[in-house]
Every structure is written in C-alpha cells, then in structure tokens.
Short mmCIF file of N, CA and C in Angstrom, two decimals:
data_model
loop_
_atom_site.label_atom_id
_atom_site.label_comp_id
_atom_site.label_asym_id
_atom_site.label_seq_id
_atom_site.Cartn_x
_atom_site.Cartn_y
_atom_site.Cartn_z
N MET A 1 46.62 -20.22 46.19
CA MET A 1 47.51 -19.45 45.32
C MET A 1 48.78 -19.08 46.07
N SER A 2 49.88 -19.57 45.58
CA SER A 2 51.11 -19.30 46.30
C SER A 2 52.10 -18.47 45.51
N GLY A 3 52.05 -18.49 44.19
CA GLY A 3 53.04 -17.79 43.39
C GLY A 3 52.79 -16.30 43.30
N VAL A 4 53.85 -15.54 43.34
CA VAL A 4 53.80 -14.10 43.10
C VAL A 4 54.84 -13.81 42.03
N HIS A 5 54.40 -13.24 40.93
CA HIS A 5 55.26 -12.99 39.79
C HIS A 5 55.11 -11.53 39.38
N GLU A 6 56.24 -10.86 39.17
CA GLU A 6 56.19 -9.48 38.71
C GLU A 6 56.86 -9.37 37.35
N GLY A 7 56.48 -8.33 36.65
CA GLY A 7 57.06 -8.10 35.33
C GLY A 7 56.70 -6.73 34.83
N GLY A 8 57.05 -6.49 33.58
CA GLY A 8 56.75 -5.20 32.99
C GLY A 8 57.18 -5.14 31.55
N CYS A 9 57.09 -3.94 31.01
CA CYS A 9 57.43 -3.71 29.61
C CYS A 9 58.89 -3.28 29.47
N LEU A 10 59.33 -3.18 28.23
CA LEU A 10 60.71 -2.83 27.93
C LEU A 10 61.08 -1.42 28.39
N CYS A 11 60.18 -0.45 28.21
CA CYS A 11 60.51 0.93 28.54
C CYS A 11 60.30 1.26 30.02
N GLY A 12 59.65 0.37 30.77
CA GLY A 12 59.43 0.58 32.19
C GLY A 12 58.17 1.35 32.53
N ALA A 13 57.39 1.72 31.54
CA ALA A 13 56.17 2.49 31.80
C ALA A 13 55.09 1.66 32.48
N VAL A 14 55.12 0.34 32.27
CA VAL A 14 54.10 -0.55 32.83
C VAL A 14 54.77 -1.62 33.70
N ARG A 15 54.23 -1.80 34.90
CA ARG A 15 54.66 -2.87 35.81
C ARG A 15 53.40 -3.56 36.33
N PHE A 16 53.51 -4.86 36.57
CA PHE A 16 52.35 -5.63 37.04
C PHE A 16 52.80 -6.71 38.01
N ARG A 17 51.82 -7.27 38.70
CA ARG A 17 52.04 -8.41 39.59
C ARG A 17 50.94 -9.43 39.31
N VAL A 18 51.33 -10.70 39.20
CA VAL A 18 50.38 -11.80 39.08
C VAL A 18 50.50 -12.60 40.36
N THR A 19 49.38 -12.76 41.06
CA THR A 19 49.35 -13.53 42.30
C THR A 19 48.58 -14.81 42.03
N GLY A 20 49.28 -15.92 42.14
CA GLY A 20 48.69 -17.22 41.86
C GLY A 20 49.62 -18.04 41.00
N ASP A 21 49.27 -19.28 40.83
CA ASP A 21 50.10 -20.19 40.06
C ASP A 21 49.62 -20.29 38.62
N PHE A 22 50.55 -20.60 37.74
CA PHE A 22 50.22 -20.86 36.35
C PHE A 22 49.92 -22.35 36.19
N GLU A 23 48.84 -22.65 35.50
CA GLU A 23 48.47 -24.05 35.27
C GLU A 23 49.08 -24.60 34.00
N HIS A 24 49.30 -23.74 33.00
CA HIS A 24 49.80 -24.20 31.71
C HIS A 24 50.84 -23.23 31.18
N PHE A 25 51.78 -23.78 30.41
CA PHE A 25 52.80 -23.00 29.72
C PHE A 25 52.94 -23.63 28.34
N PHE A 26 52.45 -22.92 27.32
CA PHE A 26 52.48 -23.45 25.97
C PHE A 26 53.34 -22.59 25.06
N LEU A 27 54.00 -23.24 24.11
CA LEU A 27 54.72 -22.57 23.04
C LEU A 27 53.85 -22.74 21.80
N CYS A 28 53.18 -21.67 21.38
CA CYS A 28 52.22 -21.76 20.28
C CYS A 28 52.85 -21.33 18.96
N HIS A 29 52.75 -22.19 17.96
CA HIS A 29 53.36 -21.98 16.66
C HIS A 29 52.34 -21.58 15.60
N CYS A 30 51.11 -21.27 15.98
CA CYS A 30 50.10 -20.91 14.98
C CYS A 30 50.48 -19.60 14.28
N ALA A 31 49.93 -19.39 13.10
CA ALA A 31 50.26 -18.19 12.32
C ALA A 31 49.90 -16.92 13.08
N ARG A 32 48.82 -16.93 13.83
CA ARG A 32 48.43 -15.73 14.59
C ARG A 32 49.48 -15.38 15.63
N CYS A 33 49.94 -16.38 16.39
CA CYS A 33 50.95 -16.12 17.42
C CYS A 33 52.29 -15.74 16.80
N ARG A 34 52.64 -16.35 15.67
CA ARG A 34 53.88 -15.98 15.00
C ARG A 34 53.82 -14.53 14.51
N HIS A 35 52.68 -14.13 13.97
CA HIS A 35 52.55 -12.75 13.49
C HIS A 35 52.61 -11.73 14.64
N ASP A 36 51.86 -11.99 15.71
CA ASP A 36 51.86 -10.95 16.75
C ASP A 36 53.09 -10.98 17.65
N SER A 37 53.84 -12.11 17.67
CA SER A 37 55.09 -12.12 18.43
C SER A 37 56.28 -11.71 17.56
N GLY A 38 56.14 -11.87 16.24
CA GLY A 38 57.26 -11.59 15.35
C GLY A 38 58.34 -12.64 15.45
N SER A 39 58.01 -13.81 15.98
CA SER A 39 59.00 -14.85 16.22
C SER A 39 58.44 -16.20 15.79
N ALA A 40 59.19 -17.26 16.08
CA ALA A 40 58.79 -18.61 15.70
C ALA A 40 57.57 -19.09 16.47
N PHE A 41 57.39 -18.58 17.67
CA PHE A 41 56.25 -18.99 18.50
C PHE A 41 56.02 -17.97 19.60
N ALA A 42 54.86 -18.06 20.22
CA ALA A 42 54.55 -17.26 21.40
C ALA A 42 54.67 -18.17 22.61
N ALA A 43 55.42 -17.75 23.61
CA ALA A 43 55.58 -18.49 24.87
C ALA A 43 54.64 -17.87 25.89
N THR A 44 53.55 -18.58 26.20
CA THR A 44 52.49 -17.99 27.01
C THR A 44 52.12 -18.88 28.18
N LEU A 45 52.00 -18.24 29.35
CA LEU A 45 51.57 -18.88 30.59
C LEU A 45 50.09 -18.61 30.78
N PHE A 46 49.37 -19.61 31.30
CA PHE A 46 47.93 -19.46 31.51
C PHE A 46 47.55 -19.80 32.94
N SER A 47 46.58 -19.04 33.47
CA SER A 47 46.03 -19.33 34.78
C SER A 47 44.54 -18.98 34.79
N GLY A 48 43.76 -19.91 35.32
CA GLY A 48 42.34 -19.66 35.45
C GLY A 48 41.97 -18.98 36.74
N ALA A 49 42.91 -18.90 37.70
CA ALA A 49 42.57 -18.37 39.02
C ALA A 49 43.49 -17.25 39.50
N ALA A 50 44.59 -16.99 38.83
CA ALA A 50 45.53 -15.96 39.29
C ALA A 50 44.92 -14.58 39.16
N ARG A 51 45.41 -13.66 40.00
CA ARG A 51 44.94 -12.27 39.98
C ARG A 51 46.02 -11.38 39.37
N LEU A 52 45.59 -10.48 38.51
CA LEU A 52 46.48 -9.52 37.88
C LEU A 52 46.27 -8.15 38.50
N ASP A 53 47.36 -7.54 38.97
CA ASP A 53 47.32 -6.17 39.49
C ASP A 53 48.32 -5.32 38.71
N TRP A 54 47.86 -4.21 38.19
CA TRP A 54 48.74 -3.27 37.51
C TRP A 54 49.35 -2.38 38.57
N LEU A 55 50.67 -2.38 38.69
CA LEU A 55 51.38 -1.60 39.71
C LEU A 55 51.65 -0.18 39.24
N VAL A 56 52.03 -0.05 37.98
CA VAL A 56 52.36 1.25 37.38
C VAL A 56 51.95 1.21 35.91
N GLY A 57 51.39 2.29 35.42
CA GLY A 57 51.18 2.45 33.99
C GLY A 57 49.97 1.78 33.38
N ARG A 58 48.96 1.46 34.17
CA ARG A 58 47.74 0.81 33.62
C ARG A 58 47.20 1.60 32.44
N GLU A 59 47.33 2.90 32.47
CA GLU A 59 46.80 3.74 31.38
C GLU A 59 47.56 3.58 30.07
N GLN A 60 48.73 2.96 30.13
CA GLN A 60 49.52 2.70 28.92
C GLN A 60 49.16 1.37 28.25
N VAL A 61 48.39 0.53 28.94
CA VAL A 61 48.07 -0.80 28.41
C VAL A 61 47.01 -0.69 27.33
N ARG A 62 47.34 -1.29 26.18
CA ARG A 62 46.41 -1.34 25.05
C ARG A 62 46.10 -2.81 24.79
N THR A 63 44.93 -3.07 24.23
CA THR A 63 44.57 -4.44 23.89
C THR A 63 44.12 -4.51 22.44
N PHE A 64 44.31 -5.67 21.88
CA PHE A 64 43.84 -5.96 20.54
C PHE A 64 43.21 -7.34 20.57
N ARG A 65 42.02 -7.46 20.04
CA ARG A 65 41.35 -8.75 19.94
C ARG A 65 40.99 -8.97 18.47
N LEU A 66 41.40 -10.09 17.93
CA LEU A 66 41.14 -10.41 16.54
C LEU A 66 39.68 -10.82 16.39
N GLU A 67 38.95 -10.05 15.63
CA GLU A 67 37.52 -10.27 15.46
C GLU A 67 37.26 -11.67 14.91
N GLY A 68 36.25 -12.30 15.47
CA GLY A 68 35.87 -13.63 15.03
C GLY A 68 36.74 -14.75 15.57
N SER A 69 37.57 -14.44 16.58
CA SER A 69 38.45 -15.46 17.15
C SER A 69 38.60 -15.21 18.65
N ARG A 70 39.30 -16.12 19.32
CA ARG A 70 39.63 -15.94 20.73
C ARG A 70 40.99 -15.28 20.89
N HIS A 71 41.64 -14.98 19.76
CA HIS A 71 43.00 -14.45 19.80
C HIS A 71 43.01 -12.97 20.20
N GLY A 72 43.89 -12.66 21.14
CA GLY A 72 44.04 -11.27 21.58
C GLY A 72 45.41 -11.08 22.18
N ARG A 73 45.74 -9.83 22.40
CA ARG A 73 47.01 -9.53 23.06
C ARG A 73 46.90 -8.17 23.74
N ALA A 74 47.71 -7.99 24.78
CA ALA A 74 47.84 -6.70 25.46
C ALA A 74 49.28 -6.27 25.28
N PHE A 75 49.49 -4.95 25.23
CA PHE A 75 50.83 -4.43 24.99
C PHE A 75 50.94 -3.01 25.52
N CYS A 76 52.18 -2.58 25.74
CA CYS A 76 52.44 -1.22 26.19
C CYS A 76 52.24 -0.26 25.03
N GLY A 77 51.50 0.80 25.26
CA GLY A 77 51.24 1.80 24.23
C GLY A 77 52.45 2.65 23.90
N ARG A 78 53.48 2.64 24.75
CA ARG A 78 54.71 3.40 24.49
C ARG A 78 55.73 2.59 23.72
N CYS A 79 56.03 1.37 24.19
CA CYS A 79 57.12 0.60 23.56
C CYS A 79 56.64 -0.63 22.80
N GLY A 80 55.38 -1.01 22.95
CA GLY A 80 54.84 -2.15 22.21
C GLY A 80 55.08 -3.51 22.84
N SER A 81 55.75 -3.56 23.99
CA SER A 81 56.05 -4.85 24.63
C SER A 81 54.77 -5.60 25.00
N ALA A 82 54.83 -6.92 24.86
CA ALA A 82 53.70 -7.78 25.22
C ALA A 82 53.48 -7.76 26.73
N LEU A 83 52.21 -7.78 27.12
CA LEU A 83 51.80 -7.73 28.53
C LEU A 83 50.69 -8.73 28.79
N PRO A 84 50.37 -9.02 30.05
CA PRO A 84 49.29 -9.96 30.36
C PRO A 84 47.94 -9.50 29.81
N LEU A 85 47.13 -10.49 29.46
CA LEU A 85 45.79 -10.24 28.93
C LEU A 85 44.80 -11.07 29.71
N GLU A 86 43.76 -10.42 30.21
CA GLU A 86 42.67 -11.15 30.83
C GLU A 86 41.78 -11.63 29.70
N THR A 87 41.66 -12.97 29.59
CA THR A 87 40.94 -13.56 28.47
C THR A 87 39.48 -13.76 28.82
N GLU A 88 38.66 -13.79 27.81
CA GLU A 88 37.22 -13.95 27.99
C GLU A 88 36.91 -15.36 28.48
N GLY A 89 36.54 -15.48 29.74
CA GLY A 89 36.13 -16.74 30.32
C GLY A 89 37.23 -17.75 30.60
N ALA A 90 38.47 -17.45 30.20
CA ALA A 90 39.54 -18.44 30.38
C ALA A 90 40.59 -18.01 31.40
N GLY A 91 40.49 -16.84 31.96
CA GLY A 91 41.46 -16.41 32.96
C GLY A 91 42.49 -15.46 32.41
N LEU A 92 43.73 -15.76 32.69
CA LEU A 92 44.84 -14.86 32.40
C LEU A 92 45.85 -15.52 31.48
N ALA A 93 46.29 -14.77 30.45
CA ALA A 93 47.34 -15.22 29.54
C ALA A 93 48.51 -14.26 29.72
N VAL A 94 49.67 -14.78 30.09
CA VAL A 94 50.83 -13.96 30.39
C VAL A 94 52.00 -14.34 29.47
N PRO A 95 52.46 -13.41 28.63
CA PRO A 95 53.64 -13.71 27.82
C PRO A 95 54.83 -13.97 28.76
N ALA A 96 55.46 -15.12 28.61
CA ALA A 96 56.52 -15.52 29.54
C ALA A 96 57.68 -14.53 29.56
N GLY A 97 57.97 -13.92 28.44
CA GLY A 97 59.10 -13.00 28.36
C GLY A 97 58.92 -11.69 29.09
N CYS A 98 57.71 -11.36 29.50
CA CYS A 98 57.51 -10.09 30.21
C CYS A 98 57.67 -10.24 31.73
N LEU A 99 57.88 -11.47 32.20
CA LEU A 99 58.12 -11.68 33.63
C LEU A 99 59.57 -11.39 33.97
N ASP A 100 59.80 -10.92 35.19
CA ASP A 100 61.15 -10.62 35.65
C ASP A 100 61.93 -11.88 35.99
N GLY A 101 61.27 -12.92 36.42
CA GLY A 101 61.98 -14.10 36.90
C GLY A 101 61.38 -15.39 36.39
N ASP A 102 61.69 -16.45 37.08
CA ASP A 102 61.25 -17.80 36.77
C ASP A 102 59.74 -17.93 37.01
N PRO A 103 58.99 -18.41 36.02
CA PRO A 103 57.54 -18.55 36.23
C PRO A 103 57.17 -19.73 37.11
N GLY A 104 58.14 -20.60 37.43
CA GLY A 104 57.86 -21.73 38.29
C GLY A 104 57.23 -22.92 37.58
N ILE A 105 57.24 -22.89 36.26
CA ILE A 105 56.68 -23.97 35.47
C ILE A 105 57.44 -24.02 34.14
N ALA A 106 57.67 -25.22 33.65
CA ALA A 106 58.36 -25.38 32.36
C ALA A 106 57.31 -25.48 31.24
N PRO A 107 57.70 -25.17 30.02
CA PRO A 107 56.75 -25.34 28.92
C PRO A 107 56.23 -26.78 28.90
N GLY A 108 54.92 -26.92 28.75
CA GLY A 108 54.29 -28.23 28.76
C GLY A 108 54.11 -28.83 27.39
N ALA A 109 54.06 -27.97 26.36
CA ALA A 109 53.85 -28.49 25.01
C ALA A 109 54.10 -27.41 23.97
N HIS A 110 54.52 -27.87 22.80
CA HIS A 110 54.52 -27.05 21.59
C HIS A 110 53.14 -27.28 20.99
N ILE A 111 52.34 -26.23 20.87
CA ILE A 111 51.00 -26.41 20.28
C ILE A 111 50.95 -25.78 18.89
N CYS A 112 50.03 -26.26 18.10
CA CYS A 112 49.89 -25.86 16.69
C CYS A 112 51.19 -26.11 15.93
N TRP A 113 51.86 -27.21 16.28
CA TRP A 113 53.15 -27.57 15.68
C TRP A 113 53.03 -27.73 14.16
N ALA A 114 51.92 -28.22 13.69
CA ALA A 114 51.75 -28.42 12.25
C ALA A 114 51.74 -27.10 11.49
N ASP A 115 51.51 -26.00 12.18
CA ASP A 115 51.45 -24.67 11.55
C ASP A 115 52.76 -23.90 11.72
N ARG A 116 53.81 -24.55 12.20
CA ARG A 116 55.07 -23.87 12.48
C ARG A 116 55.68 -23.27 11.21
N ALA A 117 56.56 -22.30 11.42
CA ALA A 117 57.28 -21.66 10.31
C ALA A 117 58.15 -22.70 9.60
N VAL A 118 58.28 -22.59 8.28
CA VAL A 118 59.03 -23.58 7.51
C VAL A 118 60.50 -23.64 7.92
N TRP A 119 61.04 -22.55 8.45
CA TRP A 119 62.45 -22.49 8.83
C TRP A 119 62.71 -22.97 10.26
N GLU A 120 61.65 -23.28 11.00
CA GLU A 120 61.84 -23.59 12.40
C GLU A 120 62.61 -24.89 12.64
N ASP A 121 62.46 -25.88 11.80
CA ASP A 121 63.16 -27.14 12.00
C ASP A 121 64.67 -26.97 11.95
N ALA A 122 65.16 -25.92 11.30
CA ALA A 122 66.59 -25.67 11.22
C ALA A 122 67.16 -25.03 12.49
N LEU A 123 66.31 -24.60 13.42
CA LEU A 123 66.78 -23.92 14.63
C LEU A 123 67.70 -24.78 15.49
N GLU A 124 67.45 -26.07 15.55
CA GLU A 124 68.28 -26.92 16.40
C GLU A 124 69.72 -27.00 15.91
N HIS A 125 69.96 -26.64 14.66
CA HIS A 125 71.31 -26.68 14.10
C HIS A 125 72.02 -25.32 14.13
N ALA A 126 71.29 -24.29 14.52
CA ALA A 126 71.89 -22.94 14.58
C ALA A 126 72.88 -22.87 15.74
N PRO A 127 74.05 -22.23 15.53
CA PRO A 127 75.03 -22.10 16.61
C PRO A 127 74.44 -21.33 17.80
N ARG A 128 74.91 -21.63 18.98
CA ARG A 128 74.50 -20.92 20.19
C ARG A 128 75.64 -20.02 20.62
N ILE A 129 75.36 -18.73 20.66
CA ILE A 129 76.35 -17.71 20.98
C ILE A 129 75.93 -17.06 22.29
N ALA A 130 76.79 -17.01 23.28
CA ALA A 130 76.45 -16.53 24.62
C ALA A 130 76.02 -15.07 24.65
N GLY A 131 76.57 -14.25 23.81
CA GLY A 131 76.23 -12.82 23.78
C GLY A 131 75.88 -12.41 22.36
N LEU A 132 76.20 -11.18 22.03
CA LEU A 132 75.95 -10.67 20.69
C LEU A 132 77.00 -11.22 19.71
N PRO A 133 76.61 -11.45 18.46
CA PRO A 133 77.59 -11.94 17.48
C PRO A 133 78.74 -10.94 17.36
N GLY A 134 79.96 -11.47 17.33
CA GLY A 134 81.15 -10.61 17.19
C GLY A 134 81.67 -10.07 18.51
N ALA A 135 80.89 -10.13 19.57
CA ALA A 135 81.34 -9.64 20.89
C ALA A 135 82.03 -10.80 21.60
N GLU A 136 83.22 -10.59 22.01
CA GLU A 136 84.00 -11.66 22.66
C GLU A 136 84.07 -11.39 24.14
#
C-alpha cells in the first residue's frame, strides 16, 4: 500500500485519511446512485485493502444502507457531504469528490450506462464555463 489520500466534508467537521491504493474508479449511472448523489452519476473509488482512519469528526458520520440491496452511503451529519463507506465484504467505497487531491487513478468505466438519466446524452454539447455563469 503506497497511496495516502486525505479528504473531508464541506463544512470541515469531518476529516479522514485513506492509506492504500484504489483498485477501481467507476462512474455509476444507476437510479440509486443518481438519487443519492443528486447528479448524473456517482464517481466512486473502490479498494479492497486500503485502511480508513477518521482524523476529525467520526461522531458526525452517518450511514444509510438501502434494505434488500448492497447500496449504502456515508455522509456528514452536519452538512450532508458524501464520505467514505466501509462496505460489507467488499472493502472501502470512497466518493471521489470528497478527496482533497488526485486519487491517482482515472475512471475505468461508466457502469449501469443503460440506466442513465435521459438528459445525460446532451451533456457533451453543453458549453464549458471556467467559473460561475455571468462572472467574467
């Protein structure tokens, strides 16, 4: 295990460190991931061997597991930001957006592509704006 990755939530109440490398990076388009991310897909890193250490705010971490499925998520109880989740028998699932820096791996696949949002195919034609709209 060579990678060390730190991250946290939006409000700063929770900070964590992941020690080890990520084996997979998937962009999941399933309805469950779209609902809990509020976006077109969930960008999630996976590791079967990495170690998760909560540096600050472990008591703020909440988890939700969808009954009858393997789907779950961890989040900050103050701001709601997505956080790493230790999965049942599969290791660690880390939302890519909660890391401070480069995860050291590129997305390997769009998964559950057949379940993508109907508007997602139009994303490649949307203008790219460097900052906020109207801000020059």
